[in-house]
Short mmCIF file of C-alpha atoms and ligand atoms in Angstrom, two decimals:
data_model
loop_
_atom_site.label_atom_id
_atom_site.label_comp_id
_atom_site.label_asym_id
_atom_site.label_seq_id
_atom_site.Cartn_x
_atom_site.Cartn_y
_atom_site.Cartn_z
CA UNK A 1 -100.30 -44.76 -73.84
CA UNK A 2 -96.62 -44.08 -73.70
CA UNK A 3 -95.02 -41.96 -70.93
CA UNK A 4 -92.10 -40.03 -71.36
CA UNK A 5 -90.58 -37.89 -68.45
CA UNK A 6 -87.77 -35.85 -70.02
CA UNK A 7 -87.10 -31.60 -69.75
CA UNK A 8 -88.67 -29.16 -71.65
CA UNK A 9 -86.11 -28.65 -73.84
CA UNK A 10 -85.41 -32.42 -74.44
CA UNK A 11 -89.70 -32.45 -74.88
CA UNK A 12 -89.38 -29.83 -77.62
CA UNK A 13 -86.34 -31.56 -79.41
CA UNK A 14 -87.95 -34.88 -79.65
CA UNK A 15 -91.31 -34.20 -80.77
CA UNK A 16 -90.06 -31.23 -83.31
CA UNK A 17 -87.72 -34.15 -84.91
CA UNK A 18 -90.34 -36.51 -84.95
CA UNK A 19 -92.56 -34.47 -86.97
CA UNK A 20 -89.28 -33.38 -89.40
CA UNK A 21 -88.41 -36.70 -90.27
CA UNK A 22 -92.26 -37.49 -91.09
CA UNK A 23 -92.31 -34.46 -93.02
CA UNK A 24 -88.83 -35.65 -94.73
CA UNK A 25 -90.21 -39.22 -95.38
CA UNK A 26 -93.28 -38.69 -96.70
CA UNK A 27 -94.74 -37.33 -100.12
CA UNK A 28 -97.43 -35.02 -98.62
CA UNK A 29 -98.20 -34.29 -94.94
CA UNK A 30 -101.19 -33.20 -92.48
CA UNK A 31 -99.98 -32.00 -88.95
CA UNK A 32 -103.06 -31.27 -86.14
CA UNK A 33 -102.09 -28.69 -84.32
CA UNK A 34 -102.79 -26.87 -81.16
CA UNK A 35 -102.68 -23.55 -79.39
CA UNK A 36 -101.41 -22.70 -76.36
CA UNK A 37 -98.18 -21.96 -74.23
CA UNK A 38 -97.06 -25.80 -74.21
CA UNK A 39 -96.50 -26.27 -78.40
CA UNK A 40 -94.49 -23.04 -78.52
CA UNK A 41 -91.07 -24.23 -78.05
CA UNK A 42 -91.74 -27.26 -80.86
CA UNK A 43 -93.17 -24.51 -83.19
CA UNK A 44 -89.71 -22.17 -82.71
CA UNK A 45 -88.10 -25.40 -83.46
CA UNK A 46 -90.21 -26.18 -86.27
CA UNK A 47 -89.13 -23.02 -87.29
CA UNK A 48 -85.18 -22.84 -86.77
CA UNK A 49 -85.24 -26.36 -88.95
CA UNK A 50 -86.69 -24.67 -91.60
CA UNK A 51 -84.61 -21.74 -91.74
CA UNK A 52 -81.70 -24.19 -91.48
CA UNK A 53 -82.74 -25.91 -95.03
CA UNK A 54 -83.55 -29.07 -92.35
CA UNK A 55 -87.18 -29.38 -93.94
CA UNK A 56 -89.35 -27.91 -96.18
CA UNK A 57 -93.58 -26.85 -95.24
CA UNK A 58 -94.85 -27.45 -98.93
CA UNK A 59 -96.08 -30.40 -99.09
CA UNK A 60 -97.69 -29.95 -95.27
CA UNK A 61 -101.03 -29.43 -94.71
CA UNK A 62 -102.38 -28.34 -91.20
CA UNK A 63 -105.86 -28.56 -89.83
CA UNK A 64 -105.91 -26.68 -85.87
CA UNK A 65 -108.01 -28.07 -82.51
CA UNK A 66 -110.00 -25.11 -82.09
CA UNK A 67 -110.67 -21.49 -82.21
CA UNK A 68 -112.60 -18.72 -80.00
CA UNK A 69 -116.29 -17.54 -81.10
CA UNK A 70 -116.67 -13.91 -81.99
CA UNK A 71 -112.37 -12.50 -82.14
CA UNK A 72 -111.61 -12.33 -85.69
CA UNK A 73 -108.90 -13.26 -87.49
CA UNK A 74 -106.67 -10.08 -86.80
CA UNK A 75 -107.66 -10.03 -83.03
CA UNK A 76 -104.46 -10.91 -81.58
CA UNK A 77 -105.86 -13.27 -78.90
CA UNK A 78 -107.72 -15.76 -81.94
CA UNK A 79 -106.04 -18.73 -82.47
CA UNK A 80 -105.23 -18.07 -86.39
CA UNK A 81 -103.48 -15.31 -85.41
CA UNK A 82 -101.24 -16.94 -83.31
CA UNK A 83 -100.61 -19.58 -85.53
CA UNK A 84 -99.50 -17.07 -88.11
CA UNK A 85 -97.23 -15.39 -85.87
CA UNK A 86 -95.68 -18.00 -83.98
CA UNK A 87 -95.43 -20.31 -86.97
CA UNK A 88 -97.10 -19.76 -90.36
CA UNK A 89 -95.41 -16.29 -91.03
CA UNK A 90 -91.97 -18.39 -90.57
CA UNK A 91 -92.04 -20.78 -92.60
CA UNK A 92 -93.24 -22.08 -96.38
CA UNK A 93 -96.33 -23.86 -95.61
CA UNK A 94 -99.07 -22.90 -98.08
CA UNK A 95 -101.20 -20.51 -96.11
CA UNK A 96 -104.44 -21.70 -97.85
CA UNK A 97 -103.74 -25.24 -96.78
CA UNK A 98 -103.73 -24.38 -93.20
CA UNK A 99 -107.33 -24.41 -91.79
CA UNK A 100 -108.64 -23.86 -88.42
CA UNK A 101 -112.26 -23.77 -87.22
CA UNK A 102 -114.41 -20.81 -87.55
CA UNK A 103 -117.59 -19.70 -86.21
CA UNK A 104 -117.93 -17.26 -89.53
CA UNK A 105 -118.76 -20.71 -91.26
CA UNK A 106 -122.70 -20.25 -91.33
CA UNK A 107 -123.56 -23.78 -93.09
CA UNK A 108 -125.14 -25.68 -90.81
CA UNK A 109 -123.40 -29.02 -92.04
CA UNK A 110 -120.19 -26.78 -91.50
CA UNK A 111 -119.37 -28.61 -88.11
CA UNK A 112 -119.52 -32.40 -89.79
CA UNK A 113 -117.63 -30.96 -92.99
CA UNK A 114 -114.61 -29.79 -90.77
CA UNK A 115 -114.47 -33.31 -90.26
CA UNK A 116 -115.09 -34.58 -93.62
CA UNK A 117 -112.49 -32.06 -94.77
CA UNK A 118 -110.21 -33.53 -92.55
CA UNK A 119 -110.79 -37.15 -93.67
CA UNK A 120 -111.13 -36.20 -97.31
CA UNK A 121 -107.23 -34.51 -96.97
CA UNK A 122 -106.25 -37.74 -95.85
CA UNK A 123 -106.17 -38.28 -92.17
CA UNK A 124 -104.17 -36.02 -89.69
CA UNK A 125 -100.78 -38.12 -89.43
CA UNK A 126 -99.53 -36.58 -86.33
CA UNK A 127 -101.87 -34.20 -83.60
CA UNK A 128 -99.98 -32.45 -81.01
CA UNK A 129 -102.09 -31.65 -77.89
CA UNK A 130 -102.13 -29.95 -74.71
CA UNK A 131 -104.26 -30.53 -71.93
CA UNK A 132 -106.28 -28.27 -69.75
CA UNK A 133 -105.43 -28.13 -65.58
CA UNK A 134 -108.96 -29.94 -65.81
CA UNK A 135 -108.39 -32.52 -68.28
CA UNK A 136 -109.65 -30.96 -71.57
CA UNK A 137 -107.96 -31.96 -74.94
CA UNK A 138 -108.68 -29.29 -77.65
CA UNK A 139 -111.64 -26.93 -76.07
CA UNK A 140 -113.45 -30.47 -75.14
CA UNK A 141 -114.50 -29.97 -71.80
CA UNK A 142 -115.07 -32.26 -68.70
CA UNK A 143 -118.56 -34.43 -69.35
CA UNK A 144 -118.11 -34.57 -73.50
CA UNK A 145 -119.53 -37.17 -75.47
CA UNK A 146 -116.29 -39.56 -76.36
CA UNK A 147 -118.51 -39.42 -79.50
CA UNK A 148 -117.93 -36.12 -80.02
CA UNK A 149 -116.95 -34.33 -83.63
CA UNK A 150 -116.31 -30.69 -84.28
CA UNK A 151 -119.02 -28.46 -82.17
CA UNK A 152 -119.51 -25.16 -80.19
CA UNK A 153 -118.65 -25.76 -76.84
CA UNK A 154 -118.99 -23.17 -73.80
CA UNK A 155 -115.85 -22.82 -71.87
CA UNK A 156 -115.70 -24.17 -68.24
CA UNK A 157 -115.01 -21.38 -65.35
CA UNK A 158 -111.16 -23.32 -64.92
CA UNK A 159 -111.04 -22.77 -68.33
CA UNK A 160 -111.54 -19.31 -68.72
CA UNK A 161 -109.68 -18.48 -65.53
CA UNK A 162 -106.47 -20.83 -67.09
CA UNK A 163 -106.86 -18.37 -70.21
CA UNK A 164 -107.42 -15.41 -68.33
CA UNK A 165 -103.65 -15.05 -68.17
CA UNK A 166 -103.14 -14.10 -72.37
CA UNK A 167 -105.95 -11.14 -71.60
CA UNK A 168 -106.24 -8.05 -70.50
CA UNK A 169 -108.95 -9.14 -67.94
CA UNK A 170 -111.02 -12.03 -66.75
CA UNK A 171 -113.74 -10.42 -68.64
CA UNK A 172 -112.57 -10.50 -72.26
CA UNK A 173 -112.24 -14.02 -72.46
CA UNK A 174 -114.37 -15.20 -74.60
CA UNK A 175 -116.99 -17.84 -73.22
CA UNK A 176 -117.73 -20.41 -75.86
CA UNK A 177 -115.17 -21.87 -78.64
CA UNK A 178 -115.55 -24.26 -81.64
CA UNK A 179 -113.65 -27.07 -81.36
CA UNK A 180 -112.92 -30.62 -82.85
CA UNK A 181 -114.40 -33.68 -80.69
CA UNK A 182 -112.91 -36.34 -78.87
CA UNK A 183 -114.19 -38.43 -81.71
CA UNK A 184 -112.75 -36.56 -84.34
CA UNK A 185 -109.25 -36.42 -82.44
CA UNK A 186 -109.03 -40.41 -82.21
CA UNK A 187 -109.20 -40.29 -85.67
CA UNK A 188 -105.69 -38.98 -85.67
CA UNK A 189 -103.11 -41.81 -86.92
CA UNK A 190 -100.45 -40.83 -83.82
CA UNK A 191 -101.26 -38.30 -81.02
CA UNK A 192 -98.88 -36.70 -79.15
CA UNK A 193 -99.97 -34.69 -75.70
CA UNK A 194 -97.25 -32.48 -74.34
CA UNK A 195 -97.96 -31.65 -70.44
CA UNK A 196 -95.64 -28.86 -68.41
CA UNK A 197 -95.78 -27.71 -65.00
CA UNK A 198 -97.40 -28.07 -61.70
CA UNK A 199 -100.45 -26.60 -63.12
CA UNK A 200 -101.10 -29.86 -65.41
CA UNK A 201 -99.86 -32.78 -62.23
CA UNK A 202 -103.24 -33.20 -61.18
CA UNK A 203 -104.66 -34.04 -64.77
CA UNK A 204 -101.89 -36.28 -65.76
CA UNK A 205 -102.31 -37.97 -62.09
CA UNK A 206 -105.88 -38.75 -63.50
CA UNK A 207 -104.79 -39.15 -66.84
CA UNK A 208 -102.90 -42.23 -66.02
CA UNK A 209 -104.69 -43.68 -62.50
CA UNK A 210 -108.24 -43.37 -63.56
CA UNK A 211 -110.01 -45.71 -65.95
CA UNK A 212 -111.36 -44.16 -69.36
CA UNK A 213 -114.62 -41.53 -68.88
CA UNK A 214 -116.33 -38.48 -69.87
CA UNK A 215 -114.87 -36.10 -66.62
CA UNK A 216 -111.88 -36.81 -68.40
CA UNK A 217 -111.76 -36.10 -71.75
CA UNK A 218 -108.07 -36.46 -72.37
CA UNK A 219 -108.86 -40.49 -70.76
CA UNK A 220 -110.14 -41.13 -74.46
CA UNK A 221 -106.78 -41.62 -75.75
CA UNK A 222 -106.37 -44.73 -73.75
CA UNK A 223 -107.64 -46.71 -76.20
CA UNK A 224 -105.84 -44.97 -79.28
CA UNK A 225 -102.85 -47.35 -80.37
CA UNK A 226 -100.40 -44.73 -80.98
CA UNK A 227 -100.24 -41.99 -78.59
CA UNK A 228 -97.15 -40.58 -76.46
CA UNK A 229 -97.35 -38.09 -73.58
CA UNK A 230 -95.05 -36.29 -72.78
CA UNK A 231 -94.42 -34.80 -69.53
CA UNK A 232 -91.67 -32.85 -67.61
CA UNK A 233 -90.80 -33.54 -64.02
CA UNK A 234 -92.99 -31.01 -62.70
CA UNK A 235 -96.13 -32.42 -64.79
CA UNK A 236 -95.62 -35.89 -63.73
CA UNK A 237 -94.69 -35.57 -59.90
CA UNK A 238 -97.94 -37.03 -59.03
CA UNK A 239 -97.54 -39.82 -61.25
CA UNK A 240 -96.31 -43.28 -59.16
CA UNK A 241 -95.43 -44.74 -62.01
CA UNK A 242 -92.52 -43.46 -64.27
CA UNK A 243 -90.57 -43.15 -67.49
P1 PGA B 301 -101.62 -24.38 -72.38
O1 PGA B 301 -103.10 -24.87 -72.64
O2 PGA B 301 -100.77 -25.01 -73.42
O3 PGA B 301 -101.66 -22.88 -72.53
O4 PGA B 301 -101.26 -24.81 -71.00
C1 PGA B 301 -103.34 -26.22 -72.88
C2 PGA B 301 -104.83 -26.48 -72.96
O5 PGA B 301 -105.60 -25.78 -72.30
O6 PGA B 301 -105.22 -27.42 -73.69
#
């Protein structure tokens, strides 16, 4: 794993590029994406490039971490509505090609085909990520099987209480989530995990001093060959080691 210590601002420039020139270099594209406070600033970038004729959404395809069980689609708080608004409505990606879990998917093989569907599109070339104050990558919560592919999960009390903040009250968060696996991340040809604040120091302090296990999900990427993180100062003050 890579570290990077660098401002927000310098965080959002360099990962929004990377993914441009990818985009720019390549004949047809899948992006994994992810929710969340910490991707917004590479999303309004995203977004500024292609306003600015820097790139162009359609030949990009986009398959999402995760999604809540039981808000629809129009519920503000569900994660396809906030890709919509804070990317999808702004640029020319083919809405159809963007998929994120649902729990409306009543298949019972739906779970292993979000998978298949992924690997059947290609691959995800890049997957941003954030990381939960306990560790989590995507909704996968402390103790997950490393084996993991896309699943119901129910939400950890840290979880919900991090979360708590886009609602109106503890209460209305919702408890359980689907959400790709740990597995089904590492399949991802280049990760990059984007950490900011004091909130996240304690997780990247584990991230990088403890070896690879379970109470750690985000320790899985260890042993992926292409991942960066990404960290401001705040994120990384626990960290002895630096950029
Ligand atoms: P955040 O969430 O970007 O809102 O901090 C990250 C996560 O929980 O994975």
């Amino acid at each position: 794993m890579e570290l990077k210590v660098l401002t927000q601002e310098e965080i959002n420039e360099v990962v929004s590029n990377e993914i441009i020139e990818l985009i720019n270099n390549s004949s047809k594209c899948v992006l994994g994406l992810a929710t969340g406070s910490t991707p917004l600033g590479v999303y309004k970038k995203l977004v500024e490039a292609y306003q600015t004729n820097e790139v162009s959404f359609e030949n990009v395809e986009s398959f999402n971490l995760d999604e809540y069980v039981g808000l629809d689609s129009t519920n503000n708080q569900s994660y396809r509505y906030f890709m919509d608004h804070n990317l999808f409505n702004h640029i020319n990606i083919d809405i159809n090609k963007t998929y994120i879990p649902s729990d409306k998917e009543t298949s019972e093989n739906y779970y292993k085909r979000y998978d298949d569907k992924i690997e059947n599109h290609g691959g995800i070339d890049i997957q941003i990520l954030g990381i939960g104050s306990n560790g989590h990558i995507a909704f996968n919560e402390p103790g997950t099987s490393f084996d993991s592919l896309t699943h119901i999960v129910s939400l950890k009390e840290s979880t919900i209480k991090d979360n708590s903040r886009f609602f109106n009250s503890i209460d209305e968060v919702p408890t359980r989530a689907i959400s790709m696996g740990l597995k089904s991340i590492m399949n991802a040809k280049r990760i990059i995990l984007i950490a900011f604040g004091k909130n996240k120091q304690e997780a990247i302090r584990c991230l990088f001093e403890e070896e690879a296990n379970e109470n750690l999900p985000a320790s899985i990427l260890k042993s992926h060959p292409n991942v960066t993180i990404y960290c401001d100062k705040e994120a990384s003050s626990l960290l002895k080691i630096n950029a």
